[in-house]
Every structure is written in C-alpha cells, then in structure tokens.
C-alpha cells in the first residue's frame, strides 16, 4: 500500500473506532502509565497528594537496604549509580503493582474485563513474584572469598546477572502496565474526580489504595478528546439527501436545471445529490478536517483545552488554525460541487465553461464563497466540544451557532442575488412559493439545523462511568430479549436417541464437494461445503450421518423422493424454483458466489457456443447473454429478431437434453420415467411456441438471412415427427417410438460434441457478399456435470469459440483440477471473468424435519462464529484466493456471537463423535 494511502486508511480507522468508543491507542496509554510511575519514582511531588510517590519511596528504600547488604552488589552500585537507580525504580514499581493486583484494587475493574485478561494478569504476577524472590535470596547470600583473576570472572558473571534481572524486570513491568492499561480502557468506571451525571446516592468506585487512584487520575488517556461531531454529521447527510429529494419532488427547491420536471426521477435524484454534496462541503467535510487537527494537537499535548496541555495560552491561534484548514477543505469540496453542477446542466463544453467562469454569477465564485459561514460554525463547534461537561452551555452555543450560520448563509444568497431583496424581503412575499424556491429557504434551514446539531448535540460522548447511568426499561428489555433465546436453544437439543440423517453429497464440484481420493481419509467427501456438513453434526451424539452420493442430474429428484434428508451442495437459494422450494427449507446462507465464465483464447469469429450444466442457474444466464449479444458475436445488422432466435435455439438445446435423458430412462424401466416424460412434453410445447413465434416474425419482417440450422428447427413445427413423439410421451406406459429418436437427432447441435471439428469452408460460400451471408447464431450446449464441460472446453479445436458458464468458484476449481491432471487449458482469463449474477448458497433440508431444520440453522451460526476455523476452511478450500466483498460480509454477518461462546463441538479431531453409514467408492 502506498504510504499516503496507508496513513489515510489508518487515520480513518482510528477516527471510526473513536466514534464508537473502541480503544485504539493502548500502547500510548501504557507509555503514559510508565511515565507517571517514573515521575513518582523520581520523587515528583506534583503527582496528587504524594501517596504514589510515598509508596514507591518506601519500596525503593527497602530494596536499597537489601542491595547494600550484598558486598558485590554494593560495589557495582557505587561504580554505576544510574543503573542502580534504574534497578531500584523497577523493583519498587514491580512490588507496588503486585500489591495492587493481589489485594488493593477493590471493586475495580468491573465485569467489563474478561476472565482471560485476569488469568493473564495472574500469570504475570506469579512471574514477577518469582523474580523478586529469587533476587532477594541472591542478595541474602554472602559472596565467597576469592582473589586475582577468579574474583574478576565471578564479578563479571554477577554483573551479567544484575543486567538479566533488570531486563526481566523491565519486561514484566511492561506486561503488568499493559494489563493495567487494558483495565483502564475497558472499565467504564473511569477514575474521574467528578463524573458527569453521577446521582447523589450513587457510590464512588472502590479504589482502596490511594496510590493506585493517583496513578490512574494522573495518567492521560489518549482518546479522551472524544470524536467530535463529524460522525453524527456524516449520518445526517443521509437524511439530508432524502429531504432534498422530497423537497425537489414537491417543488420546494429549485431542481438542478430549468428543464428538469418533477416527474423526472433521475433529475430529482441528481438535484438532491448535488445539494447534499454542497451541504456536506459546508458542514461535515470542514468539521472533519478541523476536529482531525484538534485530535492531532490533543494527542501531542498541544491542545490548549486538554486536561494536561503544554500550551494553555494558545487557544485562539489554534481555533484560527483549525478554521483555516476547514475553509481550505471546504473550498476544494465546493469547487468540485460547482464543476459537478455545471457538468449536469451544460450540453456542450462551451456552456460548461460559461457556467463555471462566465456570466453575472459564475459557479466558481458563487459556490466557494459560501464557505464564509464556516467563520461561525467551526469555532463554535470546537468551543462546544471543549465544554462537554456542561450540556446547558452546549445547547446555548448550538442555538447561537445555528442563528449565525443561517444569517451568514442568507446574506450570501442576497449578496449574489440582489434582486431578491426587492422581490422577496417583505412580509407578504417571503414565504411565497416562488420566493421560497429562489431563496432556497429549505437549504438555509437545513444548514441551521446541522449547525445546531454540530455545536449543541453531536460529539458529546457519554461519560465513561457505569454507576451514573440508570438502567432504562429499553435496556432491561434488550437484556431480556438476549437472555430469552437461551432456554429456547436448550429446548432444541436433539433427543438422546440417535437419528440417522441421510445427506446427499456432490462428487464433482471442486472445491465445494468432491470425492476423497485419500484411501486413509476419515471422510468420504472433502471440500468447503462437504466439510461444513460433516462439522454440523460432529460431536453431536443425537445424529448419525449417512452419506449418499448425488449428481447434478439426480440431486433434486433424490431430495424430492425422500431418498435424502439434506442436500449438501452448492444450491442457489431461489424460492421461485418450485423444484427446490416446495419440499425443502433453506439453511442460512453458507457461501456467496455468482455466475461467471471461462472463454478460450480463440480468434474465431461468428457463432459462440455456451456450455452450462442443465439444472443450474447458468442455464438462464446463457439465454440472457445471447439475447443481448454479450460476447459480441454479431454485427449490428445481424441482430434482427435476436431475442426470438436465441429463445428458439435455447429451447431446442434444453429439449434435446431432456429428451435424451427420458429415452435413456425408458429403456431401463426407471420409475422416474413418467416424471421425466412429463417434463419433456412441457419443454416440447415451449419449443413449438418459440418456433411459431420466430416463423411469424421472419414472415412479417421478410427476413431471409436466418441460419440454415435455425431454419431446420423452425420446420420441425409442421412435421408429423414431433406430433407423433408428443402423442407417444402422453401415454406414459408406452415405450418411445422411432419418432422421438428422430426428433432427438434433429434437435441435436453437433457443435456441442467434445470431439467436434468445423467442416472445411465451401468455396462457393466465400464468393457470397457478407451482407447476403446467413446470420451467425449462438449455440447452447447443456451438459450433465462440470466434468463434461471442462473437457468440452479444454480439448476443443482452437478455431471454435467456446464459453463455459457456471458459478465462479466452481469453474475455477474445475479448471485447476483439469490443469493439475491433464496440463494446460488455453483460456483467456485463468482467474475467471467478472460476476454476472449473485448466487447465495444454502443447504436444502426436508420441510418435514423441523427438529433437523432448527439444529442445522443453529449449527451454521455456531460454525461461522468460530471465525478462525471458518477462515482457515476458506483458505484450505480456495488456496491463494481472496474473499469477494459479498462473501467477506457474509462471514461477518453470520458470526453472530463472540468466538469464545460458539466453538465447534469437535474437541480435537475433525470427525470426533461422527459416525458414517453407507459405502462410497474411493478413488485411490
């Protein structure tokens, strides 16, 4: 990341965290605590009433006597007094912090600090006591007599020991101070001297050690400046946009151009957008800049109104500096607004330049000069923020800011439009419709309200005290609402009897679900979704998983025929699809993808072949891609009746795939044959209707350049072959005749064969002018699974233009698998193209299994709440890939609770407590 972008990103993150009260500068708090301790150790009498300094001096004197009792330590101390002072200071501070941790903190910190932090503190205290005890024992030992080189070597080793003790002591001090900083940041009972809003009978926080209280009160927290009004102003801009849209629609505000009518929705939205940007450049943007500079000065200890400032007399110069910065930022924003409004109004470059710089009221002067109202807004907002402890004065400042800002804004309008003084500044005309729009009274009122909010309301952070805030009825209701689901969740625990759950797993959709090729693997299927399905039931004694392999063809038929209770597959959540939603209930969304495509690096021109899985959402995307000529396969004059041509070719391809499957089932006496035959009849009627519609349009428009293959499909509507096949399918007990097999042959598209090679060009066809040659058409190639499709794509002739449509992660997984097994595949974009749709995946569960539905829904949220495990699952299944924006938000939204509360049920092994039934062939 570029350094300016990195700095900006870090700054914005800090400001956002501060706006919602998240501690962001723990390390600086630690440094401030250490500085306070060092000052007290040095005898600084300005810290409180001397309790902290006295306690540290007491411990320091004790350790000084201990060190003086050791001859070698005393000799080394006399040689290096600075190091001895540092050692005594460290030991005294450690003694004091151990005493605080063990018995002297009273009720502080409260429950806001987690048990894990407290356990960590106990570990640090134990290490500190061990160090102090060891050092005290060493100092109590009497050095043995030695002479010459022997004593020099032993003195050197003893010196190294003292250095190691200092190093360990400094490290432990840093750890204990870090714990203290966490306590100070997390506990809402901040040790302020007079907390705002404390009730008369509210007890004071219990700090039993005055030295501890002095340390906390004397340490400046780096986030004590607050966040300012900029966060509230930003969200207020949303309301401003809605208000401006409604005002333009009702005629209360002038639209962006004189020709924009109130029924023009696009024009109204653009008018509201430009007005909102203008108001944001006058309020939110300059306040953001001013309060950001204030925060920087506060962090450095330079802001004059900070609790401990180094420049108490620089308040007015600092206000002027913030004002200058705010005006500069506002001028930049208002200049952009002027250019944007001129862009939307002007029809040509000359008019654009005239609006910006010409005429009596040039935009480049009118809009930037509106920044004059910041002279009142910015200083009053800053002064109000520094008076956070007095809400009454803040409201008065807010009212004053609103009046002054509104007056300056109105004066600016009258200065540039002097004719309004005579036309509208009278008691009868001021509120007339024409004057209300021309003077932009709505805009002035909005700015006044925002000025009042900025100086009188926004930016007032609630005091960091728990005792001063009474529990409201809403808070109690919220707590009750959070607690109420707990007994309900417990009531949903499965019964002690073991229930067998038949789960359908896909065998061919890497990286989501595929057959485990490891003969020693503990699970018959692997992949992102397969692992999730196994983990849903891992460790649950009430369920036993029975694995059932399914394919793209059989997955829904197996589900609807009760062969499986749950479908573990990349099932797109589509409630409009009756095949999926009639007998099933969707789980929470477990993955977010979208249809994309892989296309060959081919220079072929003309028709495009679109391959897709028959029972997938890519089927409908293929039709839409043809209807809009997404792949630019046609010249502009070749697109007549394109929608009808695409619909016919698409219907023919779907009918061919259905009829082929029906004929295969009929020959084996399959019980699904009647259902499949009825589907074929439905597709056949749609195909005939598409053929009649295209034939009528061809006749009406006198189109003569329809491709021969498409003409052959049109001619099928008048033959006896299709009627005979339809009659045969109507009698479900009869076996298909030769008519259906002949129809299958006519409907087939040779381009869809994997081994297809284009025939040689006819020399006579080369002599036909291009304006008389037949129009190219899209070819649709539905197939049974993704394995057929990737083979169809990768081993095709380079002169063919083939496109593989499917969910992006699926097709990329198949491509990686193909390349790993068979070598390269010359696709145009190996990382896939852009998303064409949004595909939310969910597990499909039988609607007649309510307990299983509740169990799976709860377990999905539990798995996502274990954020580390889910992230690792994604990285394992999709190595080297980053989450899409939709998927990243899904991971955040599904993680409904703290990670420590929802851990996976499997304790140590991925399949602990999980039993399998059924056998699945494994590929060695």
PDB file of C-alpha atoms in Angstrom, residues 420-597:
ATOM      1  CA  UNK A 420     -34.377  39.090  -4.201  1.00  0.00           C
ATOM      2  CA  UNK A 421     -34.171  41.964  -1.715  1.00  0.00           C
ATOM      3  CA  UNK A 422     -36.897  43.845  -3.561  1.00  0.00           C
ATOM      4  CA  UNK A 423     -38.874  40.831  -4.727  1.00  0.00           C
ATOM      5  CA  UNK A 424     -38.974  38.642  -1.617  1.00  0.00           C
ATOM      6  CA  UNK A 425     -37.955  40.556   1.526  1.00  0.00           C
ATOM      7  CA  UNK A 426     -41.462  41.557   2.520  1.00  0.00           C
ATOM      8  CA  UNK A 427     -43.989  40.076   4.908  1.00  0.00           C
ATOM      9  CA  UNK A 428     -46.315  39.017   2.096  1.00  0.00           C
ATOM     10  CA  UNK A 429     -43.778  37.565  -0.327  1.00  0.00           C
ATOM     11  CA  UNK A 430     -41.135  35.997   1.903  1.00  0.00           C
ATOM     12  CA  UNK A 431     -42.919  32.655   2.222  1.00  0.00           C
ATOM     13  CA  UNK A 432     -44.463  32.617  -1.245  1.00  0.00           C
ATOM     14  CA  UNK A 433     -43.714  29.539  -3.327  1.00  0.00           C
ATOM     15  CA  UNK A 434     -41.579  31.361  -5.870  1.00  0.00           C
ATOM     16  CA  UNK A 435     -39.500  33.164  -3.242  1.00  0.00           C
ATOM     17  CA  UNK A 436     -39.166  30.022  -1.142  1.00  0.00           C
ATOM     18  CA  UNK A 437     -37.549  28.237  -4.068  1.00  0.00           C
ATOM     19  CA  UNK A 438     -35.482  31.178  -5.356  1.00  0.00           C
ATOM     20  CA  UNK A 439     -34.069  31.984  -1.921  1.00  0.00           C
ATOM     21  CA  UNK A 440     -33.514  28.297  -1.119  1.00  0.00           C
ATOM     22  CA  UNK A 441     -35.133  28.560   2.295  1.00  0.00           C
ATOM     23  CA  UNK A 442     -35.047  24.766   2.684  1.00  0.00           C
ATOM     24  CA  UNK A 443     -31.262  24.799   2.219  1.00  0.00           C
ATOM     25  CA  UNK A 444     -30.817  27.583   4.775  1.00  0.00           C
ATOM     26  CA  UNK A 445     -32.978  25.755   7.321  1.00  0.00           C
ATOM     27  CA  UNK A 446     -31.086  22.511   6.801  1.00  0.00           C
ATOM     28  CA  UNK A 447     -27.761  24.257   7.367  1.00  0.00           C
ATOM     29  CA  UNK A 448     -29.105  25.905  10.530  1.00  0.00           C
ATOM     30  CA  UNK A 449     -30.303  22.557  11.908  1.00  0.00           C
ATOM     31  CA  UNK A 450     -26.977  20.911  11.114  1.00  0.00           C
ATOM     32  CA  UNK A 451     -25.107  23.794  12.757  1.00  0.00           C
ATOM     33  CA  UNK A 452     -27.190  23.355  15.910  1.00  0.00           C
ATOM     34  CA  UNK A 453     -26.543  19.616  15.924  1.00  0.00           C
ATOM     35  CA  UNK A 454     -22.806  20.090  15.346  1.00  0.00           C
ATOM     36  CA  UNK A 455     -22.346  22.575  18.180  1.00  0.00           C
ATOM     37  CA  UNK A 456     -25.103  21.567  20.573  1.00  0.00           C
ATOM     38  CA  UNK A 457     -25.736  17.828  20.227  1.00  0.00           C
ATOM     39  CA  UNK A 458     -23.261  15.776  18.216  1.00  0.00           C
ATOM     40  CA  UNK A 459     -19.844  14.972  19.590  1.00  0.00           C
ATOM     41  CA  UNK A 460     -20.941  14.673  23.208  1.00  0.00           C
ATOM     42  CA  UNK A 461     -19.660  11.251  24.168  1.00  0.00           C
ATOM     43  CA  UNK A 462     -21.348   9.591  27.152  1.00  0.00           C
ATOM     44  CA  UNK A 463     -19.156   9.701  30.232  1.00  0.00           C
ATOM     45  CA  UNK A 464     -17.179   6.541  30.874  1.00  0.00           C
ATOM     46  CA  UNK A 465     -18.989   5.673  34.071  1.00  0.00           C
ATOM     47  CA  UNK A 466     -21.284   2.773  34.734  1.00  0.00           C
ATOM     48  CA  UNK A 467     -22.722   3.951  38.021  1.00  0.00           C
ATOM     49  CA  UNK A 468     -24.043   7.223  36.644  1.00  0.00           C
ATOM     50  CA  UNK A 469     -26.242   5.623  34.009  1.00  0.00           C
ATOM     51  CA  UNK A 470     -29.508   4.161  35.316  1.00  0.00           C
ATOM     52  CA  UNK A 471     -30.742   1.087  33.572  1.00  0.00           C
ATOM     53  CA  UNK A 472     -33.638   2.061  31.390  1.00  0.00           C
ATOM     54  CA  UNK A 473     -36.638  -0.037  30.548  1.00  0.00           C
ATOM     55  CA  UNK A 474     -35.357  -0.418  26.985  1.00  0.00           C
ATOM     56  CA  UNK A 475     -32.029  -1.714  28.235  1.00  0.00           C
ATOM     57  CA  UNK A 476     -33.799  -4.202  30.509  1.00  0.00           C
ATOM     58  CA  UNK A 477     -35.969  -5.322  27.612  1.00  0.00           C
ATOM     59  CA  UNK A 478     -32.898  -5.754  25.437  1.00  0.00           C
ATOM     60  CA  UNK A 479     -31.185  -7.862  28.087  1.00  0.00           C
ATOM     61  CA  UNK A 480     -34.341  -9.947  28.490  1.00  0.00           C
ATOM     62  CA  UNK A 481     -34.531 -10.401  24.700  1.00  0.00           C
ATOM     63  CA  UNK A 482     -30.944 -11.580  24.664  1.00  0.00           C
ATOM     64  CA  UNK A 483     -31.449 -13.986  27.566  1.00  0.00           C
ATOM     65  CA  UNK A 484     -34.814 -15.380  26.438  1.00  0.00           C
ATOM     66  CA  UNK A 485     -33.493 -17.455  23.490  1.00  0.00           C
ATOM     67  CA  UNK A 486     -31.133 -19.335  25.816  1.00  0.00           C
ATOM     68  CA  UNK A 487     -33.742 -21.697  27.315  1.00  0.00           C
ATOM     69  CA  UNK A 488     -35.328 -21.999  23.905  1.00  0.00           C
ATOM     70  CA  UNK A 489     -31.998 -23.071  22.405  1.00  0.00           C
ATOM     71  CA  UNK A 490     -31.557 -25.603  25.145  1.00  0.00           C
ATOM     72  CA  UNK A 491     -35.017 -26.968  24.498  1.00  0.00           C
ATOM     73  CA  UNK A 492     -33.973 -27.582  20.885  1.00  0.00           C
ATOM     74  CA  UNK A 493     -31.214 -30.001  21.800  1.00  0.00           C
ATOM     75  CA  UNK A 494     -31.744 -33.288  19.975  1.00  0.00           C
ATOM     76  CA  UNK A 495     -33.109 -36.263  21.821  1.00  0.00           C
ATOM     77  CA  UNK A 496     -30.812 -38.838  23.265  1.00  0.00           C
ATOM     78  CA  UNK A 497     -31.860 -41.398  20.655  1.00  0.00           C
ATOM     79  CA  UNK A 498     -29.635 -41.488  17.595  1.00  0.00           C
ATOM     80  CA  UNK A 499     -31.288 -40.167  14.423  1.00  0.00           C
ATOM     81  CA  UNK A 500     -29.868 -41.096  11.028  1.00  0.00           C
ATOM     82  CA  UNK A 501     -29.562 -38.144   8.675  1.00  0.00           C
ATOM     83  CA  UNK A 502     -29.166 -39.014   5.006  1.00  0.00           C
ATOM     84  CA  UNK A 503     -27.116 -36.285   3.377  1.00  0.00           C
ATOM     85  CA  UNK A 504     -26.597 -36.007  -0.364  1.00  0.00           C
ATOM     86  CA  UNK A 505     -23.024 -35.048  -1.276  1.00  0.00           C
ATOM     87  CA  UNK A 506     -21.895 -33.936  -4.730  1.00  0.00           C
ATOM     88  CA  UNK A 507     -18.930 -35.851  -6.099  1.00  0.00           C
ATOM     89  CA  UNK A 508     -17.703 -33.462  -8.786  1.00  0.00           C
ATOM     90  CA  UNK A 509     -17.862 -29.809  -7.731  1.00  0.00           C
ATOM     91  CA  UNK A 510     -14.380 -28.983  -6.534  1.00  0.00           C
ATOM     92  CA  UNK A 511     -13.601 -27.149  -4.311  1.00  0.00           C
ATOM     93  CA  UNK A 512     -17.038 -27.346  -2.637  1.00  0.00           C
ATOM     94  CA  UNK A 513     -17.685 -31.086  -2.522  1.00  0.00           C
ATOM     95  CA  UNK A 514     -15.733 -33.877  -4.157  1.00  0.00           C
ATOM     96  CA  UNK A 515     -14.852 -37.480  -3.547  1.00  0.00           C
ATOM     97  CA  UNK A 516     -11.960 -38.016  -1.151  1.00  0.00           C
ATOM     98  CA  UNK A 517      -9.109 -39.613  -3.072  1.00  0.00           C
ATOM     99  CA  UNK A 518      -7.141 -40.390   0.078  1.00  0.00           C
ATOM    100  CA  UNK A 519      -7.748 -44.098   0.912  1.00  0.00           C
ATOM    101  CA  UNK A 520      -6.852 -43.387   4.541  1.00  0.00           C
ATOM    102  CA  UNK A 521      -9.029 -40.298   4.847  1.00  0.00           C
ATOM    103  CA  UNK A 522     -11.571 -40.093   7.645  1.00  0.00           C
ATOM    104  CA  UNK A 523     -14.289 -38.580   5.449  1.00  0.00           C
ATOM    105  CA  UNK A 524     -15.563 -39.900   2.124  1.00  0.00           C
ATOM    106  CA  UNK A 525     -16.026 -36.375   0.750  1.00  0.00           C
ATOM    107  CA  UNK A 526     -13.925 -33.237   1.066  1.00  0.00           C
ATOM    108  CA  UNK A 527     -14.381 -29.575   0.170  1.00  0.00           C
ATOM    109  CA  UNK A 528     -15.682 -26.357   1.662  1.00  0.00           C
ATOM    110  CA  UNK A 529     -19.352 -27.397   1.791  1.00  0.00           C
ATOM    111  CA  UNK A 530     -18.675 -31.076   2.465  1.00  0.00           C
ATOM    112  CA  UNK A 531     -16.508 -30.245   5.476  1.00  0.00           C
ATOM    113  CA  UNK A 532     -19.185 -27.884   6.759  1.00  0.00           C
ATOM    114  CA  UNK A 533     -21.849 -30.584   6.509  1.00  0.00           C
ATOM    115  CA  UNK A 534     -19.725 -33.054   8.443  1.00  0.00           C
ATOM    116  CA  UNK A 535     -18.842 -30.414  11.046  1.00  0.00           C
ATOM    117  CA  UNK A 536     -22.509 -29.565  11.551  1.00  0.00           C
ATOM    118  CA  UNK A 537     -23.023 -32.964  13.157  1.00  0.00           C
ATOM    119  CA  UNK A 538     -19.518 -33.547  14.535  1.00  0.00           C
ATOM    120  CA  UNK A 539     -19.645 -34.159  18.269  1.00  0.00           C
ATOM    121  CA  UNK A 540     -23.449 -34.410  18.359  1.00  0.00           C
ATOM    122  CA  UNK A 541     -24.467 -37.741  19.938  1.00  0.00           C
ATOM    123  CA  UNK A 542     -28.007 -37.435  18.656  1.00  0.00           C
ATOM    124  CA  UNK A 543     -27.257 -37.709  14.933  1.00  0.00           C
ATOM    125  CA  UNK A 544     -25.565 -40.212  12.685  1.00  0.00           C
ATOM    126  CA  UNK A 545     -24.663 -39.180   9.120  1.00  0.00           C
ATOM    127  CA  UNK A 546     -25.394 -41.463   6.187  1.00  0.00           C
ATOM    128  CA  UNK A 547     -23.621 -40.290   3.032  1.00  0.00           C
ATOM    129  CA  UNK A 548     -25.442 -40.516  -0.278  1.00  0.00           C
ATOM    130  CA  UNK A 549     -23.585 -39.508  -3.481  1.00  0.00           C
ATOM    131  CA  UNK A 550     -25.655 -37.345  -5.862  1.00  0.00           C
ATOM    132  CA  UNK A 551     -25.016 -35.658  -9.185  1.00  0.00           C
ATOM    133  CA  UNK A 552     -26.302 -32.514 -10.847  1.00  0.00           C
ATOM    134  CA  UNK A 553     -28.993 -34.624 -12.549  1.00  0.00           C
ATOM    135  CA  UNK A 554     -30.173 -36.616  -9.546  1.00  0.00           C
ATOM    136  CA  UNK A 555     -29.780 -34.190  -6.632  1.00  0.00           C
ATOM    137  CA  UNK A 556     -33.283 -32.698  -6.663  1.00  0.00           C
ATOM    138  CA  UNK A 557     -35.048 -35.888  -7.646  1.00  0.00           C
ATOM    139  CA  UNK A 558     -33.334 -37.685  -4.765  1.00  0.00           C
ATOM    140  CA  UNK A 559     -34.348 -34.895  -2.405  1.00  0.00           C
ATOM    141  CA  UNK A 560     -37.984 -34.729  -3.523  1.00  0.00           C
ATOM    142  CA  UNK A 561     -38.344 -38.530  -3.437  1.00  0.00           C
ATOM    143  CA  UNK A 562     -37.231 -38.696   0.244  1.00  0.00           C
ATOM    144  CA  UNK A 563     -34.008 -40.532  -0.594  1.00  0.00           C
ATOM    145  CA  UNK A 564     -32.071 -37.882   1.330  1.00  0.00           C
ATOM    146  CA  UNK A 565     -32.990 -35.575   4.216  1.00  0.00           C
ATOM    147  CA  UNK A 566     -30.488 -32.842   3.412  1.00  0.00           C
ATOM    148  CA  UNK A 567     -28.658 -31.750   0.278  1.00  0.00           C
ATOM    149  CA  UNK A 568     -25.039 -30.748   0.824  1.00  0.00           C
ATOM    150  CA  UNK A 569     -24.475 -28.990  -2.465  1.00  0.00           C
ATOM    151  CA  UNK A 570     -23.904 -25.559  -3.963  1.00  0.00           C
ATOM    152  CA  UNK A 571     -27.646 -24.942  -4.090  1.00  0.00           C
ATOM    153  CA  UNK A 572     -28.579 -21.403  -5.050  1.00  0.00           C
ATOM    154  CA  UNK A 573     -31.319 -20.007  -2.833  1.00  0.00           C
ATOM    155  CA  UNK A 574     -34.192 -19.483  -5.266  1.00  0.00           C
ATOM    156  CA  UNK A 575     -37.689 -19.510  -3.766  1.00  0.00           C
ATOM    157  CA  UNK A 576     -39.216 -19.105  -7.231  1.00  0.00           C
ATOM    158  CA  UNK A 577     -37.875 -22.529  -8.241  1.00  0.00           C
ATOM    159  CA  UNK A 578     -40.596 -24.948  -7.181  1.00  0.00           C
ATOM    160  CA  UNK A 579     -38.307 -27.919  -7.752  1.00  0.00           C
ATOM    161  CA  UNK A 580     -36.171 -26.686  -4.845  1.00  0.00           C
ATOM    162  CA  UNK A 581     -38.516 -24.878  -2.506  1.00  0.00           C
ATOM    163  CA  UNK A 582     -41.691 -26.994  -2.490  1.00  0.00           C
ATOM    164  CA  UNK A 583     -40.401 -29.809  -0.262  1.00  0.00           C
ATOM    165  CA  UNK A 584     -37.356 -28.076   1.220  1.00  0.00           C
ATOM    166  CA  UNK A 585     -36.296 -25.315   3.596  1.00  0.00           C
ATOM    167  CA  UNK A 586     -33.083 -23.395   3.081  1.00  0.00           C
ATOM    168  CA  UNK A 587     -30.488 -23.136   5.788  1.00  0.00           C
ATOM    169  CA  UNK A 588     -28.790 -19.771   6.462  1.00  0.00           C
ATOM    170  CA  UNK A 589     -26.581 -18.720   3.556  1.00  0.00           C
ATOM    171  CA  UNK A 590     -23.225 -20.524   3.739  1.00  0.00           C
ATOM    172  CA  UNK A 591     -21.454 -19.100   0.681  1.00  0.00           C
ATOM    173  CA  UNK A 592     -21.856 -16.224  -1.768  1.00  0.00           C
ATOM    174  CA  UNK A 593     -20.810 -16.624  -5.378  1.00  0.00           C
ATOM    175  CA  UNK A 594     -22.052 -15.658  -8.833  1.00  0.00           C
ATOM    176  CA  UNK A 595     -22.200 -16.927 -12.394  1.00  0.00           C
ATOM    177  CA  UNK A 596     -19.039 -16.190 -14.372  1.00  0.00           C
ATOM    178  CA  UNK A 597     -17.393 -17.768 -17.388  1.00  0.00           C
TER     179      UNK A 597
END
